[in-house]
Structure formats: structure tokens, C-alpha cells
Coordinates of N, CA, C and O in Angstrom, one line a residue:
M1 N 121.6 -4.0 -25.7 CA 120.2 -3.9 -25.4 C 119.9 -2.5 -24.7 O 120.2 -2.3 -23.6
A2 N 119.5 -1.6 -25.5 CA 119.1 -0.3 -24.9 C 117.7 -0.3 -24.5 O 116.8 -0.8 -25.2
R3 N 117.5 0.3 -23.3 CA 116.1 0.4 -22.8 C 115.5 1.6 -23.4 O 116.1 2.7 -23.5
D4 N 114.2 1.5 -23.7 CA 113.5 2.7 -24.2 C 113.2 3.6 -23.0 O 112.4 3.2 -22.1
Q5 N 113.8 4.8 -22.9 CA 113.6 5.7 -21.8 C 112.2 6.2 -21.6 O 111.7 6.5 -20.6
N6 N 111.4 6.3 -22.7 CA 110.1 6.9 -22.7 C 109.1 5.9 -22.0 O 108.0 6.3 -21.6
N7 N 109.4 4.6 -22.0 CA 108.5 3.7 -21.4 C 108.7 3.4 -19.9 O 108.1 2.6 -19.3
H8 N 109.6 4.1 -19.3 CA 109.9 3.9 -17.9 C 108.8 4.4 -17.1 O 108.2 5.4 -17.4
P9 N 108.4 3.7 -16.0 CA 107.2 4.0 -15.2 C 107.3 5.4 -14.5 O 106.3 6.0 -14.2
V10 N 108.5 5.9 -14.3 CA 108.7 7.1 -13.6 C 108.2 8.3 -14.5 O 107.8 9.3 -14.0
W11 N 108.2 8.2 -15.8 CA 107.7 9.3 -16.7 C 106.2 9.6 -16.5 O 105.8 10.7 -16.6
G12 N 105.5 8.6 -16.1 CA 104.1 8.8 -15.8 C 103.9 9.7 -14.6 O 103.1 10.6 -14.6
V13 N 104.7 9.4 -13.6 CA 104.7 10.2 -12.4 C 105.1 11.7 -12.7 O 104.5 12.6 -12.2
Y14 N 106.2 11.8 -13.4 CA 106.7 13.2 -13.8 C 105.6 13.9 -14.6 O 105.4 15.1 -14.4
N15 N 105.0 13.2 -15.5 CA 103.9 13.9 -16.3 C 102.8 14.4 -15.4 O 102.3 15.5 -15.6
E16 N 102.4 13.5 -14.5 CA 101.3 13.9 -13.5 C 101.7 15.1 -12.7 O 101.0 16.0 -12.4
L17 N 103.0 15.1 -12.2 CA 103.5 16.2 -11.4 C 103.6 17.5 -12.2 O 103.2 18.5 -11.7
R18 N 104.0 17.4 -13.4 CA 104.1 18.6 -14.3 C 102.7 19.1 -14.5 O 102.5 20.3 -14.5
T19 N 101.7 18.3 -14.8 CA 100.4 18.7 -15.1 C 99.8 19.3 -13.8 O 99.1 20.4 -13.9
A20 N 100.1 18.8 -12.6 CA 99.6 19.4 -11.4 C 100.2 20.7 -11.1 O 99.5 21.7 -10.7
K21 N 101.4 20.9 -11.4 CA 102.1 22.2 -11.2 C 101.5 23.3 -12.2 O 101.3 24.4 -11.8
L22 N 101.3 22.9 -13.4 CA 100.8 23.8 -14.4 C 99.3 24.2 -14.0 O 99.0 25.4 -14.1
N23 N 98.6 23.2 -13.6 CA 97.2 23.5 -13.2 C 97.2 24.4 -11.9 O 96.3 25.3 -11.8
L24 N 98.1 24.2 -11.0 CA 98.2 25.0 -9.9 C 98.5 26.5 -10.2 O 97.8 27.4 -9.7
K25 N 99.4 26.7 -11.2 CA 99.7 28.1 -11.6 C 98.5 28.7 -12.4 O 98.1 29.8 -12.2
Y26 N 97.9 27.9 -13.2 CA 96.7 28.4 -14.0 C 95.6 28.8 -13.1 O 95.0 29.9 -13.3
Y27 N 95.2 27.9 -12.2 CA 94.0 28.2 -11.4 C 94.4 29.2 -10.3 O 93.5 30.0 -9.9
G28 N 95.6 29.4 -10.0 CA 96.1 30.5 -9.1 C 95.9 31.8 -9.8 O 95.4 32.8 -9.2
Y29 N 96.2 31.8 -11.1 CA 96.0 33.1 -11.9 C 94.5 33.4 -12.0 O 94.1 34.5 -11.8
R30 N 93.7 32.4 -12.3 CA 92.3 32.6 -12.4 C 91.7 33.1 -11.1 O 90.9 34.0 -11.1
L31 N 92.2 32.5 -10.0 CA 91.7 32.9 -8.7 C 92.0 34.4 -8.4 O 91.2 35.2 -8.0
S32 N 93.3 34.8 -8.7 CA 93.6 36.2 -8.4 C 92.9 37.1 -9.3 O 92.5 38.2 -8.9
R33 N 92.6 36.7 -10.6 CA 91.8 37.5 -11.5 C 90.4 37.7 -10.9 O 89.8 38.9 -10.9
Y34 N 89.7 36.7 -10.5 CA 88.3 36.8 -10.0 C 88.3 37.6 -8.7 O 87.4 38.3 -8.4
E35 N 89.4 37.4 -7.9 CA 89.4 38.2 -6.6 C 89.6 39.7 -6.9 O 88.9 40.5 -6.2
K36 N 90.4 40.1 -7.9 CA 90.5 41.5 -8.3 C 89.2 42.0 -8.8 O 88.8 43.2 -8.5
I37 N 88.5 41.3 -9.7 CA 87.2 41.7 -10.2 C 86.2 41.9 -9.1 O 85.5 42.9 -9.0
N38 N 86.2 40.9 -8.2 CA 85.2 41.0 -7.0 C 85.5 42.2 -6.2 O 84.6 42.9 -5.7
K39 N 86.8 42.4 -5.9 CA 87.2 43.6 -5.0 C 86.8 44.9 -5.7 O 86.3 45.8 -5.1
S40 N 87.0 45.0 -7.0 CA 86.7 46.2 -7.8 C 85.2 46.5 -7.7 O 84.8 47.6 -7.5
I41 N 84.4 45.4 -7.9 CA 83.0 45.6 -7.9 C 82.5 46.1 -6.5 O 81.7 47.0 -6.4
E42 N 83.1 45.5 -5.4 CA 82.7 45.9 -4.1 C 83.1 47.3 -3.8 O 82.4 48.1 -3.1
I43 N 84.3 47.8 -4.3 CA 84.7 49.1 -4.1 C 83.8 50.1 -4.8 O 83.4 51.1 -4.3
I44 N 83.5 49.8 -6.1 CA 82.6 50.6 -6.8 C 81.2 50.8 -6.1 O 80.7 51.9 -6.0
I45 N 80.7 49.7 -5.7 CA 79.4 49.7 -5.0 C 79.5 50.5 -3.7 O 78.6 51.3 -3.4
A46 N 80.5 50.3 -3.0 CA 80.7 51.0 -1.7 C 80.8 52.5 -1.9 O 80.2 53.3 -1.1
I47 N 81.6 52.9 -2.8 CA 81.8 54.4 -3.1 C 80.5 55.0 -3.6 O 80.2 56.1 -3.1
T48 N 79.9 54.4 -4.5 CA 78.8 55.1 -5.2 C 77.5 55.1 -4.3 O 76.6 55.9 -4.5
T49 N 77.4 54.1 -3.4 CA 76.2 54.1 -2.6 C 76.4 54.9 -1.3 O 75.4 55.1 -0.5
S50 N 77.5 55.5 -1.1 CA 77.8 56.3 0.1 C 77.2 57.7 -0.1 O 77.5 58.4 -1.1
S51 N 76.3 58.1 0.8 CA 75.7 59.4 0.7 C 76.7 60.6 1.0 O 76.5 61.7 0.5
S52 N 77.7 60.3 1.8 CA 78.7 61.3 2.1 C 79.5 61.7 0.8 O 79.9 62.9 0.7
V53 N 79.8 60.7 0.0 CA 80.5 61.0 -1.3 C 79.6 61.9 -2.2 O 80.1 62.8 -2.8
A54 N 78.4 61.6 -2.2 CA 77.5 62.4 -3.1 C 77.3 63.9 -2.6 O 77.0 64.7 -3.4
G55 N 77.7 64.1 -1.4 CA 77.6 65.5 -0.8 C 78.8 66.3 -1.1 O 78.8 67.5 -0.8
F56 N 79.8 65.8 -1.7 CA 81.0 66.6 -2.0 C 80.6 67.8 -2.9 O 79.8 67.6 -3.9
S57 N 81.1 69.0 -2.7 CA 80.7 70.2 -3.4 C 81.0 70.1 -4.9 O 80.2 70.6 -5.7
F58 N 82.1 69.5 -5.3 CA 82.5 69.5 -6.7 C 81.5 68.5 -7.5 O 81.5 68.6 -8.7
L59 N 80.8 67.7 -6.7 CA 79.9 66.8 -7.4 C 78.5 67.5 -7.7 O 77.6 66.9 -8.3
Q60 N 78.4 68.7 -7.2 CA 77.1 69.5 -7.4 C 77.2 70.3 -8.7 O 76.2 70.9 -9.0
I61 N 78.3 70.4 -9.3 CA 78.4 71.1 -10.6 C 77.7 70.3 -11.7 O 77.8 69.1 -11.7
D62 N 77.0 71.0 -12.5 CA 76.1 70.3 -13.5 C 76.8 69.2 -14.3 O 76.3 68.1 -14.4
P63 N 77.9 69.5 -15.0 CA 78.5 68.3 -15.8 C 78.9 67.2 -14.9 O 78.7 66.0 -15.3
V64 N 79.5 67.5 -13.8 CA 79.9 66.4 -12.9 C 78.7 65.7 -12.2 O 78.8 64.5 -12.0
K65 N 77.7 66.5 -12.0 CA 76.5 65.9 -11.4 C 75.9 64.9 -12.3 O 75.5 63.8 -11.9
N66 N 75.8 65.2 -13.6 CA 75.3 64.2 -14.6 C 76.2 63.0 -14.7 O 75.7 61.9 -14.8
L67 N 77.5 63.2 -14.6 CA 78.4 62.1 -14.6 C 78.2 61.2 -13.4 O 78.2 60.0 -13.4
W68 N 78.0 61.9 -12.2 CA 77.8 61.1 -11.0 C 76.5 60.3 -11.1 O 76.4 59.2 -10.6
Y69 N 75.4 60.9 -11.7 CA 74.2 60.1 -11.9 C 74.5 58.9 -12.8 O 73.9 57.8 -12.5
L70 N 75.3 59.1 -13.8 CA 75.6 57.9 -14.7 C 76.4 56.9 -13.9 O 76.0 55.7 -14.0
I71 N 77.4 57.3 -13.2 CA 78.1 56.3 -12.4 C 77.3 55.6 -11.4 O 77.4 54.4 -11.2
G72 N 76.4 56.4 -10.7 CA 75.4 55.8 -9.8 C 74.5 54.7 -10.4 O 74.2 53.7 -9.9
S73 N 74.1 55.1 -11.6 CA 73.2 54.1 -12.4 C 74.0 52.8 -12.7 O 73.4 51.7 -12.6
I74 N 75.2 53.0 -13.1 CA 76.0 51.8 -13.5 C 76.3 51.0 -12.2 O 76.2 49.8 -12.3
A75 N 76.5 51.7 -11.1 CA 76.7 50.9 -9.8 C 75.5 50.1 -9.4 O 75.6 49.0 -8.9
V76 N 74.3 50.7 -9.7 CA 73.0 50.0 -9.3 C 72.9 48.7 -10.2 O 72.6 47.6 -9.7
V77 N 73.2 48.8 -11.5 CA 73.2 47.7 -12.3 C 74.2 46.6 -11.9 O 73.9 45.4 -11.8
I78 N 75.4 47.1 -11.5 CA 76.5 46.2 -11.0 C 76.0 45.5 -9.8 O 76.2 44.3 -9.6
A79 N 75.4 46.2 -8.9 CA 74.9 45.7 -7.6 C 73.8 44.6 -7.8 O 73.7 43.6 -7.1
I80 N 73.0 44.8 -8.9 CA 72.0 43.8 -9.2 C 72.6 42.6 -9.8 O 72.2 41.4 -9.5
I81 N 73.6 42.8 -10.7 CA 74.2 41.7 -11.5 C 75.2 40.9 -10.6 O 75.4 39.7 -10.8
N82 N 75.8 41.5 -9.6 CA 76.8 40.9 -8.8 C 76.4 39.5 -8.2 O 77.2 38.5 -8.4
P83 N 75.2 39.4 -7.6 CA 74.9 38.0 -7.1 C 74.6 37.0 -8.2 O 74.9 35.8 -8.0
I84 N 74.2 37.5 -9.3 CA 73.9 36.6 -10.5 C 75.2 36.0 -11.0 O 75.3 34.9 -11.4
L85 N 76.3 36.9 -11.0 CA 77.6 36.4 -11.5 C 78.2 35.3 -10.7 O 78.9 34.5 -11.2
G86 N 77.9 35.3 -9.4 CA 78.4 34.3 -8.5 C 79.9 34.3 -8.3 O 80.5 33.2 -8.3
L87 N 80.5 35.4 -8.3 CA 82.0 35.5 -8.2 C 82.5 34.9 -6.9 O 83.5 34.2 -6.9
T88 N 81.8 35.0 -5.8 CA 82.2 34.4 -4.5 C 82.2 32.9 -4.6 O 83.1 32.3 -4.0
K89 N 81.2 32.4 -5.3 CA 81.2 30.9 -5.4 C 82.4 30.4 -6.3 O 83.0 29.4 -6.0
K90 N 82.6 31.2 -7.4 CA 83.8 30.8 -8.2 C 85.1 30.9 -7.5 O 85.9 30.0 -7.7
I91 N 85.2 31.9 -6.7 CA 86.4 32.1 -5.9 C 86.6 30.9 -4.9 O 87.7 30.3 -4.8
K92 N 85.5 30.5 -4.3 CA 85.6 29.3 -3.4 C 86.0 28.1 -4.1 O 86.8 27.2 -3.7
D93 N 85.3 27.9 -5.3 CA 85.6 26.7 -6.1 C 87.1 26.7 -6.5 O 87.7 25.6 -6.5
Y94 N 87.6 27.8 -7.0 CA 89.0 27.9 -7.4 C 89.9 27.6 -6.2 O 91.0 27.0 -6.3
E95 N 89.6 28.1 -5.0 CA 90.4 27.8 -3.8 C 90.4 26.4 -3.5 O 91.5 25.8 -3.2
N96 N 89.3 25.7 -3.7 CA 89.3 24.2 -3.4 C 90.1 23.5 -4.5 O 90.8 22.5 -4.1
V97 N 90.0 23.9 -5.7 CA 90.8 23.2 -6.8 C 92.3 23.4 -6.5 O 93.1 22.5 -6.6
I98 N 92.7 24.7 -6.1 CA 94.1 25.0 -5.9 C 94.6 24.2 -4.7 O 95.7 23.6 -4.7
T99 N 93.7 24.0 -3.7 CA 94.1 23.2 -2.5 C 94.4 21.8 -2.9 O 95.4 21.2 -2.5
G100 N 93.6 21.2 -3.8 CA 93.8 19.9 -4.2 C 95.0 19.7 -5.0 O 95.8 18.8 -4.8
Y101 N 95.3 20.6 -6.0 CA 96.5 20.5 -6.8 C 97.8 20.8 -5.9 O 98.8 20.2 -6.1
A102 N 97.7 21.7 -4.9 CA 98.8 22.0 -4.1 C 99.1 20.7 -3.2 O 100.3 20.5 -3.0
S103 N 98.1 20.0 -2.8 CA 98.4 18.8 -2.0 C 99.1 17.7 -2.9 O 99.9 17.0 -2.4
M104 N 98.7 17.7 -4.2 CA 99.4 16.8 -5.1 C 100.8 17.2 -5.3 O 101.7 16.3 -5.4
V105 N 101.1 18.5 -5.5 CA 102.4 18.9 -5.8 C 103.4 18.9 -4.6 O 104.5 18.5 -4.7
Y106 N 102.9 19.2 -3.4 CA 103.8 19.4 -2.3 C 103.8 18.2 -1.4 O 104.5 18.1 -0.4
D107 N 103.0 17.1 -1.7 CA 103.0 15.9 -0.8 C 104.0 14.9 -1.4 O 104.3 14.8 -2.5

């Protein structure tokens, strides 16, 4: 009489644990991606809105000056869109999800 190994109750627990570990890795990757994007946006806004950076002498040359205006315009658009994107809310949500999966995996 051979027992069917796939019907053993422990396999359900293993499947849930495996799913929780994979979700932890997936949402951890997503969190790090959103954090990098958010940090990049904040750096771009901080650099381009600084009046001391605009005063650098090499930025007063005509081709570079036009490029600086373009970068500044893009930064303004990014500054306007940033709250609409809601990256900080997504980051908080992913942190909460990761905390839940981590408690499942490590408890």
C-alpha cells in the first residue's frame, strides 16, 4: 500500500511557504525599483531648481545654456507630475506587503 506523496497535508504548507518567499523577493525588487526612481526624481528636482548650479560659468555658454533651459523645463514637468505618480504611497504600500510576507516566511 503506497501512500500518495502529493496528497500529504504538509505539501500545502510548503506551497504556501514557497509562494510567500517568492512574493517577498518579487515585492522587494519592486520596492527597490520604486525607491531608485523616487530618489532619481528628487535628485533631478533638487539639482535643477538650485540657483547656485545655474550660476556656473560653463552654463552661460549659448549651447549649454539652451540645454540647461531644456533640462530645467523637464524638471518642472517632473516636479508637477511627481505628486500625481504617488511613488511615496506605492513605496509605503510595498513596504507593508513585504512586512506581511516576511512575517509569514520568518515566523
